[in-house]
């Protein structure tokens, strides 16, 4: 066949076989197991740091150290399992953002994905006057062109350097969303709308710094045809979360994955997370209970999220998500993307990626054929 195959994705010196980034999924959903499988399949595998230390014995008494130690272990484990590209997802909202960034760079993570807040500053422990020489690449996650501009302007001013790529996450994503509740269903904030805006905002910086800054689309991307669609709109890659939860290699419990298999469209809801952002999740008894006003009793050994007012929030989101990750769905809930109801089986990462590539190639062939026939698709 003559049509072009799925393209590679280049971020700095790193080049993938396929333009797919596995979205970082916190509280133990994406650890070394999932990340290394995705990297072995030719994509970018991402270890998420939110709550990563909760599985260490001293989490309650020594949380920051527990987080760093757990991250170090997961990066080493992933690197032992793959020669592919391993990223780390670090939420700017985490109280130990600086320590985790420093740790990931020291451990040789290839790419850092920085979301849930604007990474307008990097920790002072990095060589901020020569960021270009750091082997690790930096990729902010944004939900608007305005946020992208703020970050780029700040980096130019502070560091004379700009990020190596950008993820644009639209309102159909799972987990915390970078949108006001009332904007989530507004077409003006759809991924189709914000992706070209972010690309346009980044373009002048590509010229100024003479480097390619790929924009990666995320949120609701489910099939290879979706990947093709967003790449036609200018994305050079995609980030996907939900599809990777429904894999054998995903680090979540079977019960968590079963919640993905069992849910229906009407079960996917927007919640007001205790951290002050909306989030997308699967409705369950726990969420019914806390949304009816029942306040869970919990102890907070430390404030893991900068913005969490732990004395007044109705429940600890870190604990609830960890319970679900470990299979205790009665005491927690699962974050999930808008398309989760379409998940009907658990597959291997390899199988998933092969299917996505086949679907991508089919869409590409249709577009190629119609171009040849002079049609405008
Ligand atoms: C279970 C779950 C946990 C997530 N945790 C995080 C996280 O810790 N940090 C983050 O930046 N994004 C997080 N996300 C968002 C994903 O990385 C990804 O960008 C998003 O889910 C993409 O949308 P999709 O699920 O429709 O593919 C999470 C998503 C899910 C489904």
Coordinates of N, CA and C in Angstrom, one line a residue, residues 216-306:
X216 N 0.9 17.6 21.7 CA 0.3 16.3 21.8 C -1.1 16.5 22.3
X217 N -2.1 15.8 21.7 CA -3.5 16.0 22.0 C -3.9 14.9 23.0
X218 N -4.8 15.3 24.0 CA -5.2 14.3 25.0 C -6.7 14.6 25.4
X219 N -7.4 13.5 25.8 CA -8.7 13.6 26.4 C -9.8 13.1 25.4
X220 N -10.2 11.9 25.7 CA -11.3 11.3 24.9 C -10.8 10.6 23.6
X221 N -9.5 10.5 23.4 CA -9.0 9.8 22.2 C -9.1 8.3 22.5
X222 N -9.8 7.6 21.7 CA -10.2 6.2 22.0 C -9.7 5.3 20.9
X223 N -9.9 5.7 19.6 CA -9.5 4.7 18.6 C -8.4 5.3 17.7
X224 N -7.9 4.4 16.8 CA -6.8 4.9 15.9 C -7.4 5.9 15.0
X225 N -8.7 5.9 14.7 CA -9.3 6.9 13.8 C -9.3 8.3 14.6
X226 N -9.5 8.2 15.9 CA -9.4 9.5 16.7 C -7.9 10.0 16.6
X227 N -7.0 9.1 16.7 CA -5.6 9.6 16.7 C -5.3 10.2 15.3
X228 N -5.8 9.6 14.3 CA -5.7 10.2 12.9 C -6.3 11.5 12.8
X229 N -7.5 11.7 13.4 CA -8.3 12.9 13.3 C -7.5 14.1 14.0
X230 N -6.9 13.8 15.2 CA -6.2 14.9 15.9 C -4.9 15.2 15.2
X231 N -4.3 14.2 14.6 CA -3.0 14.5 13.9 C -3.3 15.3 12.6
X232 N -4.5 15.0 12.0 CA -4.8 15.9 10.9 C -5.0 17.3 11.3
X233 N -5.5 17.5 12.6 CA -5.7 18.9 13.1 C -4.4 19.5 13.6
X234 N -3.3 18.8 13.4 CA -2.0 19.4 13.7 C -1.2 18.9 14.9
X235 N -1.8 17.9 15.6 CA -1.1 17.3 16.7 C 0.0 16.4 16.2
X236 N 1.1 16.3 16.9 CA 2.2 15.4 16.4 C 2.2 14.1 17.2
X237 N 1.3 14.1 18.2 CA 1.2 12.9 19.0 C -0.1 12.9 19.8
X238 N -0.4 11.8 20.5 CA -1.6 11.8 21.4 C -1.2 11.3 22.7
X239 N -1.9 11.7 23.7 CA -1.8 11.1 25.1 C -3.1 10.4 25.4
X240 N -3.0 9.1 25.8 CA -4.2 8.3 26.1 C -4.1 7.7 27.5
X241 N -5.2 7.8 28.3 CA -5.2 7.3 29.6 C -6.1 6.0 29.7
X242 N -7.4 6.3 29.5 CA -8.5 5.3 29.7 C -8.1 4.0 29.0
X243 N -7.7 4.0 27.8 CA -7.5 2.7 27.0 C -6.4 1.9 27.7
X244 N -5.4 2.6 28.4 CA -4.3 1.9 29.0 C -4.7 1.3 30.4
X245 N -5.8 1.8 31.0 CA -6.3 1.2 32.2 C -6.8 -0.2 31.9
X246 N -7.4 -0.3 30.7 CA -8.0 -1.6 30.4 C -7.0 -2.6 29.7
X247 N -5.8 -2.7 30.3 CA -4.8 -3.6 29.8 C -4.3 -4.5 31.0
X248 N -3.8 -5.7 30.7 CA -3.3 -6.6 31.7 C -2.2 -5.9 32.5
X249 N -1.4 -5.1 31.8 CA -0.2 -4.6 32.4 C -0.5 -3.4 33.3
X250 N -1.6 -2.8 33.2 CA -2.0 -1.6 34.0 C -1.8 -2.1 35.5
X251 N -1.2 -1.2 36.3 CA -0.9 -1.5 37.7 C -2.0 -1.5 38.7
X252 N -3.2 -1.2 38.2 CA -4.4 -1.2 39.1 C -4.9 -2.6 39.4
X253 N -5.7 -2.7 40.4 CA -6.3 -4.0 40.8 C -7.3 -4.5 39.7
X254 N -7.6 -5.8 39.7 CA -8.7 -6.3 38.8 C -10.0 -5.6 39.1
X255 N -10.3 -5.3 40.3 CA -11.6 -4.7 40.7 C -11.7 -3.3 40.0
X256 N -10.6 -2.6 40.0 CA -10.6 -1.2 39.4 C -10.9 -1.4 37.9
X257 N -10.2 -2.4 37.3 CA -10.4 -2.6 35.8 C -11.9 -3.1 35.6
X258 N -12.4 -3.9 36.5 CA -13.8 -4.4 36.4 C -14.8 -3.2 36.4
X259 N -14.5 -2.1 37.2 CA -15.4 -1.0 37.2 C -15.4 -0.3 35.8
X260 N -14.3 -0.4 35.1 CA -14.3 0.2 33.7 C -15.1 -0.7 32.8
X261 N -15.1 -2.0 33.0 CA -15.8 -2.9 32.2 C -17.3 -2.8 32.4
X262 N -17.7 -2.6 33.7 CA -19.1 -2.6 34.1 C -19.8 -1.3 33.9
X263 N -19.1 -0.2 33.8 CA -19.8 1.1 33.8 C -20.6 1.4 32.5
X264 N -21.6 2.2 32.7 CA -22.4 2.6 31.5 C -22.2 4.1 31.3
X265 N -22.6 4.6 30.2 CA -22.4 6.0 29.9 C -22.9 6.9 31.0
X266 N -24.1 6.6 31.5 CA -24.6 7.5 32.6 C -23.9 7.4 33.9
X267 N -23.0 6.4 34.0 CA -22.2 6.3 35.3 C -21.0 7.2 35.3
X268 N -20.6 7.8 34.1 CA -19.4 8.6 34.1 C -19.9 10.0 34.5
X269 N -19.4 10.5 35.6 CA -19.9 11.8 36.1 C -18.7 12.8 36.4
X270 N -19.1 14.0 36.5 CA -18.2 15.1 36.9 C -18.4 15.3 38.4
X271 N -17.2 15.2 39.1 CA -17.3 15.5 40.6 C -16.6 16.8 40.9
X272 N -16.9 17.3 42.0 CA -16.1 18.5 42.5 C -15.0 17.9 43.5
X273 N -13.8 17.8 43.0 CA -12.8 17.1 43.8 C -12.4 18.0 45.0
X274 N -12.1 17.4 46.2 CA -11.7 18.2 47.3 C -10.6 19.1 47.1
X275 N -9.8 18.9 46.0 CA -8.7 19.8 45.7 C -9.1 21.1 45.0
X276 N -10.5 21.2 44.8 CA -10.9 22.5 44.2 C -11.0 22.4 42.6
X277 N -10.9 21.3 42.0 CA -11.0 21.2 40.6 C -12.1 20.2 40.3
X278 N -12.8 20.3 39.1 CA -13.7 19.3 38.7 C -12.9 18.0 38.3
X279 N -13.5 16.9 38.4 CA -12.8 15.6 37.9 C -13.8 14.7 37.3
X280 N -13.4 13.8 36.4 CA -14.3 12.8 35.8 C -14.0 11.5 36.4
X281 N -15.1 10.8 36.9 CA -15.0 9.6 37.6 C -16.2 8.7 37.3
X282 N -16.1 7.4 37.8 CA -17.3 6.5 37.7 C -18.1 6.6 39.0
X283 N -19.4 6.9 38.8 CA -20.2 7.0 40.0 C -20.3 5.7 40.7
X284 N -20.2 5.7 42.1 CA -20.3 4.5 42.8 C -20.9 4.8 44.2
X285 N -21.0 3.8 45.1 CA -21.6 4.1 46.4 C -20.8 5.1 47.2
X286 N -19.5 5.0 47.1 CA -18.7 6.0 47.9 C -19.0 7.4 47.5
X287 N -19.0 7.6 46.2 CA -19.3 9.0 45.7 C -20.7 9.5 46.0
X288 N -21.7 8.5 46.0 CA -23.1 8.8 46.4 C -23.1 9.3 47.8
X289 N -22.3 8.6 48.7 CA -22.3 8.8 50.1 C -21.7 10.2 50.4
X290 N -20.5 10.5 49.8 CA -19.9 11.8 50.1 C -20.6 12.9 49.5
X291 N -21.3 12.7 48.3 CA -22.0 13.8 47.7 C -23.3 14.1 48.4
X292 N -23.8 13.1 49.2 CA -25.0 13.4 50.0 C -24.7 14.1 51.3
X293 N -23.4 14.5 51.5 CA -23.1 15.3 52.6 C -22.4 14.5 53.8
X294 N -22.3 13.2 53.6 CA -21.6 12.4 54.7 C -20.1 12.8 54.7
X295 N -19.6 13.1 55.9 CA -18.1 13.5 55.9 C -17.4 12.3 56.4
X296 N -16.4 11.9 55.7 CA -15.6 10.7 56.1 C -14.6 11.2 57.2
X297 N -14.3 10.3 58.2 CA -13.3 10.7 59.1 C -11.9 10.2 58.6
X298 N -11.0 11.1 58.6 CA -9.7 10.6 58.1 C -8.6 11.5 58.8
X299 N -7.4 10.9 58.8 CA -6.2 11.6 59.3 C -5.4 12.0 58.1
X300 N -4.8 13.2 58.2 CA -3.9 13.6 57.1 C -2.5 13.7 57.6
X301 N -1.7 12.8 57.3 CA -0.3 12.8 57.9 C 0.5 14.0 57.4
X302 N 0.1 14.4 56.2 CA 0.8 15.6 55.6 C -0.1 16.1 54.5
X303 N 0.0 17.3 54.1 CA -0.8 17.9 53.1 C -0.2 17.6 51.7
X304 N -0.6 16.5 51.1 CA 0.1 16.1 49.9 C -0.2 17.0 48.7
X305 N -1.3 17.7 48.7 CA -1.6 18.7 47.7 C -1.6 20.1 48.3
X306 N -0.9 21.0 47.6 CA -0.7 22.3 48.1 C -2.1 23.0 48.4

